Amino acid sequence: MITKPKKRKMNPMLLNVLLISGGVHAIALFILGSITVYKYIIPDEAQFEEPPVIVEEQPPPEVKIEIKQQAAPQAQSMQSLRMKQVGNIAVTAVDVELPSMQESFTVSAGLGGFGGGSLLGGTRGSIGIGMSDVSVFGLKTRAERILFVIDANRHMVTDAKGGLNSYKVIKDEITDMVGNLSTGTLFNVMLQDRRKTMLFKDHLVSAGDEIHSQLIQWITPVNANPDKPGLEGVKEARQPKLTALPDEVVHQTIVFSGDRGNETAFLTQYALEQNVDAIFFITGYHKGFERIRRKPTERENAQWARTTASSKYQKQLAEHKLEVPEMEQRVKAELARQNAERKAKGMPPRVLAQRYGVYSNAGELGLEWKTRHPGWQPAYWIEERDVEKYFRELVDVLYTEKGSAKPSINVILFLAGDEAFNKEAEKSLNSYVRSFSGKNRVIRGENEIKSARSSKDTKN
């Protein structure tokens, strides 16, 4: 017999305890949850700080400015005002010697030429601040103190060389080259008519736009009028005085005669005395170191006096002198005839060389004398080797002994198409430019000189 188990009844007290405990826990959970929601979920009200007190400052006292209208400047004073570029400021060629360091050197007013040699190196002993590439009719060098010597004598504008047209090419070549020099490069231009010279400026000047314009204005009238060739009648042109080695025989001989060899030597020395490092000669005559004509001795003069005293000589001389005025008129008439023909063809007038006056004019026009001159006193010479020795000594005095490099000399020889220039003259000219570490070029006639231009394409 299976007995059913009896159901146990829950103790009423235990049930009350459980109910009370559950209620207490529910209340506690509610309180804790409310605190959490309030603290972490509900945001705090925004807090604002009180701004700092602004202190008002009194404004500065009022300043009264009275503006008075200035009277208009006079036109004359305004014309005298102008801006001057740094590149156009002339720099006096003054050397300033510095105390010697391990090697002596000189800083020159030409923006720095170091002589003595190797402190900074560079071209021709220079620091090269004003250095320019130079190209004149294809002859090139690099320098910062440059002299251009242009032959202005009427033999440069003779018909066989292209007359005034060719000479304009020469002027344009030099002015273009000056216009392309670096600012800071020092230069000058010398015009020479035999031994008469005229300088563009009395000292080397710095290249620049303003000075370039001045040069164009200065050189344009030269050999622009066939009636006033060269430096004839130009009061500013005169024979300068050479200063170096005045006691030397060659120096005294150079200034004695107007023979062409003497003129070349004279101009070479005067150019060297300008204290430059590159020289360009553009000339119608140059045969390098030639023999130069010296004064005759007393014995030579006495011998010539006996010759001229003879009756034969005196008779021929008298007849010749009577013919001189007639020949002058013949020259004048023939030149007028030729110029009339040229004018009809639209050509400029012919210019005669006139180196020896009526004698060279008659020969150039093909006119013959009825009675020729009986002859002039023979010439006496100092030989080429002695002239070259003199110039070596001159360079030592002017440059080497002062710590400067010997300047380069370059020669552009402008000849007529058929003008004689033999091998001996060519050899002498080559020797001359080599002794100065320079170059030379022979250019003939108008077409060739036009095609030889190179300065306008030279940039610095």
Short mmCIF file of C-alpha atoms in Angstrom, two decimals:
data_model
loop_
_atom_site.label_atom_id
_atom_site.label_comp_id
_atom_site.label_asym_id
_atom_site.label_seq_id
_atom_site.Cartn_x
_atom_site.Cartn_y
_atom_site.Cartn_z
CA MET A 1 0.00 0.00 0.00
CA ILE A 2 1.47 3.15 -1.08
CA THR A 3 1.19 6.03 1.29
CA LYS A 4 0.90 9.65 -0.24
CA PRO A 5 3.43 12.04 1.15
CA LYS A 6 2.14 14.94 3.12
CA LYS A 7 2.51 18.57 1.80
CA ARG A 8 4.71 20.81 3.98
CA LYS A 9 3.36 24.26 4.66
CA MET A 10 5.71 27.38 4.43
CA ASN A 11 6.46 29.11 7.64
CA PRO A 12 4.57 32.40 7.64
CA MET A 13 7.39 34.27 9.40
CA LEU A 14 9.96 33.20 6.79
CA LEU A 15 7.65 34.38 4.06
CA ASN A 16 7.42 37.83 5.64
CA VAL A 17 11.16 38.07 5.96
CA LEU A 18 11.62 37.26 2.27
CA LEU A 19 9.04 39.82 1.21
CA ILE A 20 10.58 42.56 3.38
CA SER A 21 14.11 41.76 2.06
CA GLY A 22 12.96 41.91 -1.56
CA GLY A 23 11.30 45.26 -0.98
CA VAL A 24 14.36 46.72 0.68
CA HIS A 25 16.56 45.59 -2.24
CA ALA A 26 14.14 47.05 -4.79
CA ILE A 27 14.16 50.44 -3.02
CA ALA A 28 17.99 50.42 -2.79
CA LEU A 29 18.37 49.62 -6.47
CA PHE A 30 15.96 52.44 -7.35
CA ILE A 31 17.88 54.98 -5.24
CA LEU A 32 21.30 53.95 -6.65
CA GLY A 33 20.00 54.03 -10.20
CA SER A 34 18.59 57.52 -9.74
CA ILE A 35 21.94 58.79 -8.39
CA THR A 36 23.81 57.33 -11.38
CA VAL A 37 21.46 58.87 -13.91
CA TYR A 38 21.67 62.28 -12.24
CA LYS A 39 25.45 62.28 -11.93
CA TYR A 40 26.62 60.87 -15.26
CA ILE A 41 23.82 61.39 -17.76
CA ILE A 42 22.16 64.73 -16.94
CA PRO A 43 24.67 67.50 -17.87
CA ASP A 44 25.66 70.24 -15.47
CA GLU A 45 24.46 73.72 -16.12
CA ALA A 46 27.01 75.88 -18.05
CA GLN A 47 29.19 78.06 -15.87
CA PHE A 48 30.37 81.50 -17.08
CA GLU A 49 33.27 83.49 -15.70
CA GLU A 50 32.84 87.14 -15.26
CA PRO A 51 34.90 89.06 -17.88
CA PRO A 52 37.77 91.27 -16.68
CA VAL A 53 37.05 94.88 -16.13
CA ILE A 54 37.93 97.01 -19.20
CA VAL A 55 40.03 100.02 -18.31
CA GLU A 56 39.34 102.92 -20.60
CA GLU A 57 42.42 104.92 -21.72
CA GLN A 58 42.38 108.48 -22.85
CA PRO A 59 43.25 108.95 -26.58
CA PRO A 60 46.45 110.88 -27.41
CA PRO A 61 46.05 114.59 -27.79
CA GLU A 62 44.99 115.69 -31.25
CA VAL A 63 47.84 116.84 -33.51
CA LYS A 64 47.07 119.47 -36.07
CA ILE A 65 49.02 119.28 -39.34
CA GLU A 66 49.06 122.23 -41.62
CA ILE A 67 49.71 121.39 -45.27
CA LYS A 68 50.97 124.23 -47.40
CA GLN A 69 50.97 123.93 -51.16
CA GLN A 70 54.52 124.22 -52.44
CA ALA A 71 55.25 126.45 -55.38
CA ALA A 72 55.84 124.60 -58.63
CA PRO A 73 59.59 124.11 -59.26
CA GLN A 74 61.16 126.04 -62.06
CA ALA A 75 61.67 124.15 -65.31
CA GLN A 76 65.37 124.92 -65.34
CA SER A 77 66.03 123.35 -61.93
CA MET A 78 64.04 120.25 -62.86
CA GLN A 79 66.13 119.78 -65.97
CA SER A 80 69.28 119.78 -63.90
CA LEU A 81 68.02 116.89 -61.77
CA ARG A 82 68.54 113.39 -63.03
CA MET A 83 69.11 109.91 -61.69
CA LYS A 84 72.58 108.59 -62.18
CA GLN A 85 73.13 104.85 -62.46
CA VAL A 86 75.82 103.25 -60.37
CA GLY A 87 77.27 101.76 -63.51
CA ASN A 88 77.85 105.23 -64.95
CA ILE A 89 79.85 106.69 -62.10
CA ALA A 90 83.33 107.49 -63.29
CA VAL A 91 86.03 105.87 -61.20
CA THR A 92 89.35 107.65 -61.03
CA ALA A 93 92.23 105.39 -61.87
CA VAL A 94 94.01 105.61 -58.53
CA ASP A 95 95.82 102.63 -57.05
CA VAL A 96 95.73 102.09 -53.29
CA GLU A 97 98.58 100.01 -51.90
CA LEU A 98 97.66 97.67 -49.05
CA PRO A 99 100.14 96.42 -46.44
CA SER A 100 101.87 93.29 -47.63
CA MET A 101 100.55 89.97 -46.45
CA GLN A 102 102.28 86.79 -47.53
CA GLU A 103 102.04 87.99 -51.10
CA SER A 104 101.79 91.63 -52.06
CA PHE A 105 98.81 92.82 -54.03
CA THR A 106 97.16 96.06 -55.10
CA VAL A 107 93.48 96.89 -55.08
CA SER A 108 92.88 99.43 -57.82
CA ALA A 109 90.08 101.89 -58.21
CA GLY A 110 89.02 99.90 -61.26
CA LEU A 111 87.13 97.46 -59.06
CA GLY A 112 90.08 95.42 -58.08
CA GLY A 113 93.16 94.36 -59.91
CA PHE A 114 95.34 92.01 -57.91
CA GLY A 115 98.94 92.18 -58.94
CA GLY A 116 101.64 90.07 -57.40
CA GLY A 117 99.83 87.21 -58.59
CA SER A 118 98.19 84.39 -56.71
CA LEU A 119 96.11 85.63 -53.83
CA LEU A 120 92.81 84.89 -55.56
CA GLY A 121 93.99 83.91 -59.02
CA GLY A 122 91.84 84.87 -62.00
CA THR A 123 92.41 86.38 -65.40
CA ARG A 124 95.44 88.64 -65.82
CA GLY A 125 95.90 88.98 -62.04
CA SER A 126 92.39 90.37 -61.44
CA ILE A 127 89.54 89.37 -59.15
CA GLY A 128 87.28 89.86 -62.16
CA ILE A 129 84.49 91.98 -60.68
CA GLY A 130 84.32 94.20 -63.77
CA MET A 131 85.62 91.66 -66.27
CA SER A 132 84.05 91.63 -69.74
CA ASP A 133 84.34 89.50 -72.85
CA VAL A 134 85.41 91.78 -75.69
CA SER A 135 85.18 91.08 -79.42
CA VAL A 136 86.09 93.71 -82.02
CA PHE A 137 85.93 92.63 -85.65
CA GLY A 138 86.49 89.05 -84.51
CA LEU A 139 89.48 89.72 -82.23
CA LYS A 140 88.57 88.54 -78.75
CA THR A 141 89.96 89.01 -75.26
CA ARG A 142 88.76 89.32 -71.68
CA ALA A 143 89.56 92.45 -69.71
CA GLU A 144 88.25 95.03 -67.25
CA ARG A 145 90.30 98.13 -68.25
CA ILE A 146 90.03 98.66 -72.00
CA LEU A 147 91.23 101.30 -74.46
CA PHE A 148 89.91 101.52 -78.03
CA VAL A 149 92.20 103.53 -80.34
CA ILE A 150 90.54 104.51 -83.64
CA ASP A 151 92.43 105.99 -86.56
CA ALA A 152 90.44 109.03 -87.75
CA ASN A 153 92.88 110.19 -90.44
CA ARG A 154 91.43 110.90 -93.87
CA HIS A 155 93.24 107.84 -95.30
CA MET A 156 90.59 105.76 -93.44
CA VAL A 157 87.80 107.21 -95.61
CA THR A 158 89.38 107.11 -99.03
CA ASP A 159 87.39 105.74 -101.92
CA ALA A 160 89.27 102.47 -102.13
CA LYS A 161 88.26 101.61 -98.54
CA GLY A 162 84.58 102.42 -98.91
CA GLY A 163 84.67 106.06 -97.86
CA LEU A 164 82.38 107.36 -95.12
CA ASN A 165 80.23 104.21 -95.23
CA SER A 166 83.08 101.99 -94.04
CA TYR A 167 83.99 104.40 -91.29
CA LYS A 168 80.44 104.34 -89.96
CA VAL A 169 80.80 100.56 -89.62
CA ILE A 170 83.90 101.11 -87.47
CA LYS A 171 82.10 103.60 -85.22
CA ASP A 172 79.12 101.28 -84.85
CA GLU A 173 81.38 98.35 -83.95
CA ILE A 174 83.02 100.24 -81.11
CA THR A 175 79.83 101.80 -79.72
CA ASP A 176 78.06 98.43 -79.84
CA MET A 177 80.93 96.82 -77.95
CA VAL A 178 80.86 99.52 -75.28
CA GLY A 179 77.11 99.05 -74.97
CA ASN A 180 77.64 95.34 -74.29
CA LEU A 181 80.35 95.72 -71.64
CA SER A 182 79.59 94.67 -68.07
CA THR A 183 78.76 97.40 -65.60
CA GLY A 184 81.98 97.97 -63.73
CA THR A 185 84.21 97.46 -66.75
CA LEU A 186 86.34 100.57 -67.25
CA PHE A 187 87.02 101.87 -70.75
CA ASN A 188 88.00 104.85 -72.85
CA VAL A 189 88.05 105.65 -76.57
CA MET A 190 90.89 107.54 -78.26
CA LEU A 191 90.69 109.10 -81.72
CA GLN A 192 94.02 109.67 -83.45
CA ASP A 193 94.92 111.55 -86.58
CA ARG A 194 98.63 110.91 -87.09
CA ARG A 195 100.01 112.07 -83.70
CA LYS A 196 97.08 114.30 -82.80
CA THR A 197 94.74 112.58 -80.37
CA MET A 198 91.45 113.20 -78.61
CA LEU A 199 90.11 111.15 -75.70
CA PHE A 200 86.41 110.51 -75.07
CA LYS A 201 87.00 111.13 -71.34
CA ASP A 202 90.11 112.34 -69.52
CA HIS A 203 90.16 109.09 -67.51
CA LEU A 204 88.75 105.57 -67.70
CA VAL A 205 85.00 105.44 -67.04
CA SER A 206 82.61 102.69 -66.04
CA ALA A 207 80.39 101.18 -68.73
CA GLY A 208 76.64 101.78 -68.54
CA ASP A 209 73.64 103.07 -70.50
CA GLU A 210 74.21 106.77 -69.90
CA ILE A 211 77.90 106.73 -70.77
CA HIS A 212 77.10 104.62 -73.84
CA SER A 213 74.71 107.31 -75.07
CA GLN A 214 77.35 109.97 -74.48
CA LEU A 215 79.87 108.00 -76.53
CA ILE A 216 77.48 107.69 -79.47
CA GLN A 217 76.84 111.43 -79.41
CA TRP A 218 80.59 112.15 -79.20
CA ILE A 219 81.74 109.87 -82.00
CA THR A 220 78.90 110.25 -84.52
CA PRO A 221 80.18 113.51 -86.14
CA VAL A 222 83.68 112.06 -86.73
CA ASN A 223 84.25 111.45 -90.45
CA ALA A 224 80.59 112.06 -91.21
CA ASN A 225 81.34 115.06 -93.46
CA PRO A 226 83.76 114.68 -96.41
CA ASP A 227 84.67 118.34 -96.15
CA LYS A 228 85.93 117.90 -92.56
CA PRO A 229 87.72 114.56 -92.39
CA GLY A 230 89.62 113.25 -89.38
CA LEU A 231 90.51 115.65 -86.61
CA GLU A 232 91.33 118.51 -88.97
CA GLY A 233 90.24 121.77 -87.41
CA VAL A 234 89.13 120.12 -84.15
CA LYS A 235 90.54 122.36 -81.42
CA GLU A 236 90.30 119.68 -78.73
CA ALA A 237 92.68 117.43 -80.71
CA ARG A 238 96.36 117.94 -79.97
CA GLN A 239 99.61 116.03 -79.77
CA PRO A 240 99.92 114.68 -76.22
CA LYS A 241 103.13 114.62 -74.24
CA LEU A 242 104.72 111.26 -73.53
CA THR A 243 105.92 110.92 -69.94
CA ALA A 244 107.84 107.65 -69.48
CA LEU A 245 111.59 107.27 -70.19
CA PRO A 246 112.11 110.82 -71.49
CA ASP A 247 115.91 110.50 -71.49
CA GLU A 248 115.99 107.52 -73.83
CA VAL A 249 117.06 108.10 -77.44
CA VAL A 250 114.08 106.18 -78.80
CA HIS A 251 111.68 108.36 -76.78
CA GLN A 252 113.27 111.51 -78.19
CA THR A 253 113.22 110.07 -81.71
CA ILE A 254 109.55 109.07 -81.54
CA VAL A 255 108.51 112.68 -81.07
CA PHE A 256 110.92 114.02 -83.68
CA SER A 257 109.41 112.86 -86.97
CA GLY A 258 106.01 112.27 -88.51
CA ASP A 259 107.26 109.20 -90.32
CA ARG A 260 104.74 106.37 -90.09
CA GLY A 261 107.00 104.15 -88.01
CA ASN A 262 107.49 107.00 -85.55
CA GLU A 263 103.73 107.56 -85.37
CA THR A 264 103.06 103.89 -84.63
CA ALA A 265 105.62 103.90 -81.82
CA PHE A 266 104.32 107.20 -80.46
CA LEU A 267 100.72 105.96 -80.29
CA THR A 268 101.79 102.64 -78.77
CA GLN A 269 103.55 104.40 -75.91
CA TYR A 270 100.69 106.84 -75.32
CA ALA A 271 98.20 103.95 -75.21
CA LEU A 272 100.39 102.03 -72.75
CA GLU A 273 100.56 105.10 -70.51
CA GLN A 274 96.75 104.92 -70.04
CA ASN A 275 97.13 102.10 -67.46
CA VAL A 276 94.86 99.52 -69.08
CA ASP A 277 94.95 95.75 -69.53
CA ALA A 278 93.68 95.53 -73.13
CA ILE A 279 94.21 97.84 -76.13
CA PHE A 280 92.48 97.62 -79.53
CA PHE A 281 93.96 99.58 -82.45
CA ILE A 282 91.67 100.06 -85.47
CA THR A 283 93.96 101.71 -87.98
CA GLY A 284 94.78 102.13 -91.65
CA TYR A 285 98.52 101.66 -91.10
CA HIS A 286 100.50 99.36 -88.83
CA LYS A 287 103.68 97.40 -89.43
CA GLY A 288 104.54 96.55 -85.85
CA PHE A 289 107.94 97.47 -84.48
CA GLU A 290 109.42 99.37 -87.41
CA ARG A 291 112.62 101.24 -87.65
CA ILE A 292 112.02 104.89 -86.72
CA ARG A 293 113.39 108.00 -88.32
CA ARG A 294 116.00 109.86 -86.29
CA LYS A 295 117.54 113.29 -86.49
CA PRO A 296 120.50 113.63 -88.87
CA THR A 297 123.91 114.24 -87.40
CA GLU A 298 125.87 117.42 -88.08
CA ARG A 299 128.00 115.56 -90.58
CA GLU A 300 124.93 114.26 -92.42
CA ASN A 301 123.44 117.76 -92.52
CA ALA A 302 126.67 119.18 -93.93
CA GLN A 303 126.75 116.53 -96.65
CA TRP A 304 123.16 117.31 -97.66
CA ALA A 305 123.87 121.03 -97.70
CA ARG A 306 126.57 120.46 -100.32
CA THR A 307 124.10 118.52 -102.48
CA THR A 308 121.41 121.21 -102.36
CA ALA A 309 123.95 123.94 -103.10
CA SER A 310 124.70 122.58 -106.56
CA SER A 311 123.44 124.60 -109.54
CA LYS A 312 121.65 121.59 -111.02
CA TYR A 313 119.65 121.01 -107.84
CA GLN A 314 118.78 124.68 -107.42
CA LYS A 315 117.62 125.06 -111.05
CA GLN A 316 115.30 122.04 -110.91
CA LEU A 317 113.93 123.10 -107.52
CA ALA A 318 113.10 126.59 -108.82
CA GLU A 319 111.24 125.21 -111.85
CA HIS A 320 109.35 122.76 -109.64
CA LYS A 321 108.26 125.46 -107.20
CA LEU A 322 106.79 127.46 -110.09
CA GLU A 323 104.66 124.44 -111.00
CA VAL A 324 103.25 123.84 -107.49
CA PRO A 325 100.39 126.40 -107.71
CA GLU A 326 99.48 125.05 -111.14
CA MET A 327 99.37 121.46 -109.78
CA GLU A 328 97.19 122.56 -106.87
CA GLN A 329 94.67 123.96 -109.35
CA ARG A 330 94.81 120.78 -111.44
CA VAL A 331 94.13 118.69 -108.32
CA LYS A 332 91.19 120.89 -107.36
CA ALA A 333 89.69 120.75 -110.88
CA GLU A 334 90.08 116.97 -111.22
CA LEU A 335 88.58 116.32 -107.80
CA ALA A 336 85.59 118.57 -108.62
CA ARG A 337 85.08 116.72 -111.90
CA GLN A 338 85.11 113.31 -110.24
CA ASN A 339 82.78 114.43 -107.43
CA ALA A 340 80.28 115.79 -109.95
CA GLU A 341 80.17 112.38 -111.63
CA ARG A 342 79.79 110.68 -108.26
CA LYS A 343 76.96 112.99 -107.23
CA ALA A 344 75.06 112.15 -110.41
CA LYS A 345 75.37 108.47 -109.46
CA GLY A 346 74.23 109.11 -105.88
CA MET A 347 77.71 108.48 -104.44
CA PRO A 348 79.37 110.52 -101.64
CA PRO A 349 82.24 112.89 -102.50
CA ARG A 350 85.76 111.49 -102.77
CA VAL A 351 88.20 112.10 -99.92
CA LEU A 352 91.93 112.29 -100.70
CA ALA A 353 94.56 111.04 -98.27
CA GLN A 354 96.62 114.27 -98.46
CA ARG A 355 99.42 112.84 -96.32
CA TYR A 356 102.04 114.76 -98.27
CA GLY A 357 99.79 117.53 -99.54
CA VAL A 358 99.83 118.32 -103.22
CA TYR A 359 102.37 115.56 -103.90
CA SER A 360 100.25 112.69 -102.58
CA ASN A 361 97.06 114.25 -104.01
CA ALA A 362 98.55 114.44 -107.50
CA GLY A 363 99.68 110.84 -107.29
CA GLU A 364 96.29 109.64 -105.99
CA LEU A 365 94.48 111.36 -108.87
CA GLY A 366 97.00 110.15 -111.46
CA LEU A 367 98.33 113.61 -112.34
CA GLU A 368 101.92 113.90 -113.61
CA TRP A 369 104.39 116.69 -112.86
CA LYS A 370 106.17 118.47 -115.68
CA THR A 371 109.16 119.09 -113.43
CA ARG A 372 109.53 116.77 -110.47
CA HIS A 373 111.04 117.76 -107.14
CA PRO A 374 114.84 117.28 -107.26
CA GLY A 375 114.74 115.22 -104.06
CA TRP A 376 114.63 115.50 -100.28
CA GLN A 377 117.27 114.78 -97.67
CA PRO A 378 117.76 111.06 -97.09
CA ALA A 379 116.19 109.55 -93.99
CA TYR A 380 118.28 108.13 -91.15
CA TRP A 381 117.00 105.38 -88.88
CA ILE A 382 117.02 103.64 -85.52
CA GLU A 383 116.60 99.96 -86.25
CA GLU A 384 113.63 97.78 -85.33
CA ARG A 385 115.52 95.69 -82.72
CA ASP A 386 116.37 98.83 -80.74
CA VAL A 387 112.75 100.01 -80.88
CA GLU A 388 111.52 96.64 -79.60
CA LYS A 389 114.09 96.68 -76.78
CA TYR A 390 112.88 100.14 -75.76
CA PHE A 391 109.28 98.96 -75.50
CA ARG A 392 110.26 96.00 -73.32
CA GLU A 393 111.87 98.45 -70.94
CA LEU A 394 108.82 100.72 -71.14
CA VAL A 395 106.46 97.88 -70.17
CA ASP A 396 108.69 96.99 -67.23
CA VAL A 397 108.54 100.58 -65.95
CA LEU A 398 104.80 101.09 -66.51
CA TYR A 399 103.54 97.65 -65.48
CA THR A 400 105.91 94.90 -64.32
CA GLU A 401 107.72 96.95 -61.68
CA LYS A 402 104.33 98.02 -60.28
CA GLY A 403 103.10 94.44 -59.96
CA SER A 404 100.73 94.65 -62.92
CA ALA A 405 100.40 92.28 -65.85
CA LYS A 406 101.51 93.44 -69.28
CA PRO A 407 98.46 94.58 -71.29
CA SER A 408 97.41 92.84 -74.48
CA ILE A 409 97.56 94.85 -77.70
CA ASN A 410 95.33 93.86 -80.61
CA VAL A 411 95.44 95.40 -84.10
CA ILE A 412 92.70 95.55 -86.74
CA LEU A 413 94.41 96.77 -89.91
CA PHE A 414 91.93 98.25 -92.41
CA LEU A 415 93.28 98.38 -95.96
CA ALA A 416 91.94 98.97 -99.44
CA GLY A 417 91.27 95.89 -101.53
CA ASP A 418 94.45 96.25 -103.58
CA GLU A 419 96.61 98.03 -100.99
CA ALA A 420 100.11 96.60 -100.62
CA PHE A 421 100.98 94.70 -97.45
CA ASN A 422 103.95 92.47 -98.02
CA LYS A 423 105.21 89.43 -96.13
CA GLU A 424 107.87 91.42 -94.29
CA ALA A 425 105.26 93.88 -92.96
CA GLU A 426 102.98 90.99 -92.00
CA LYS A 427 105.81 89.28 -90.13
CA SER A 428 106.64 92.49 -88.26
CA LEU A 429 103.00 93.03 -87.24
CA ASN A 430 102.71 89.42 -86.04
CA SER A 431 105.82 89.85 -83.91
CA TYR A 432 104.45 93.08 -82.44
CA VAL A 433 101.12 91.64 -81.25
CA ARG A 434 102.75 88.43 -79.99
CA SER A 435 105.06 90.46 -77.77
CA PHE A 436 101.93 91.89 -76.13
CA SER A 437 100.01 88.57 -76.04
CA GLY A 438 97.58 90.02 -78.56
CA LYS A 439 96.15 89.25 -82.00
CA ASN A 440 95.81 91.00 -85.35
CA ARG A 441 93.53 90.89 -88.37
CA VAL A 442 93.76 92.46 -91.82
CA ILE A 443 90.42 93.62 -93.28
CA ARG A 444 90.09 94.96 -96.82
CA GLY A 445 87.37 97.21 -98.20
CA GLU A 446 83.76 98.00 -97.39
CA ASN A 447 82.21 94.57 -97.91
CA GLU A 448 84.75 92.77 -95.77
CA ILE A 449 84.58 95.21 -92.86
CA LYS A 450 80.79 94.94 -92.80
CA SER A 451 80.89 91.15 -92.64
CA ALA A 452 83.64 91.17 -89.99
CA ARG A 453 81.50 92.79 -87.29
CA SER A 454 81.27 90.83 -84.03
CA SER A 455 80.70 93.19 -81.09
CA LYS A 456 76.90 93.36 -81.27
CA ASP A 457 76.68 89.61 -80.61
CA THR A 458 79.01 89.74 -77.60
CA LYS A 459 77.01 89.59 -74.35
CA ASN A 460 78.20 90.18 -70.80
#
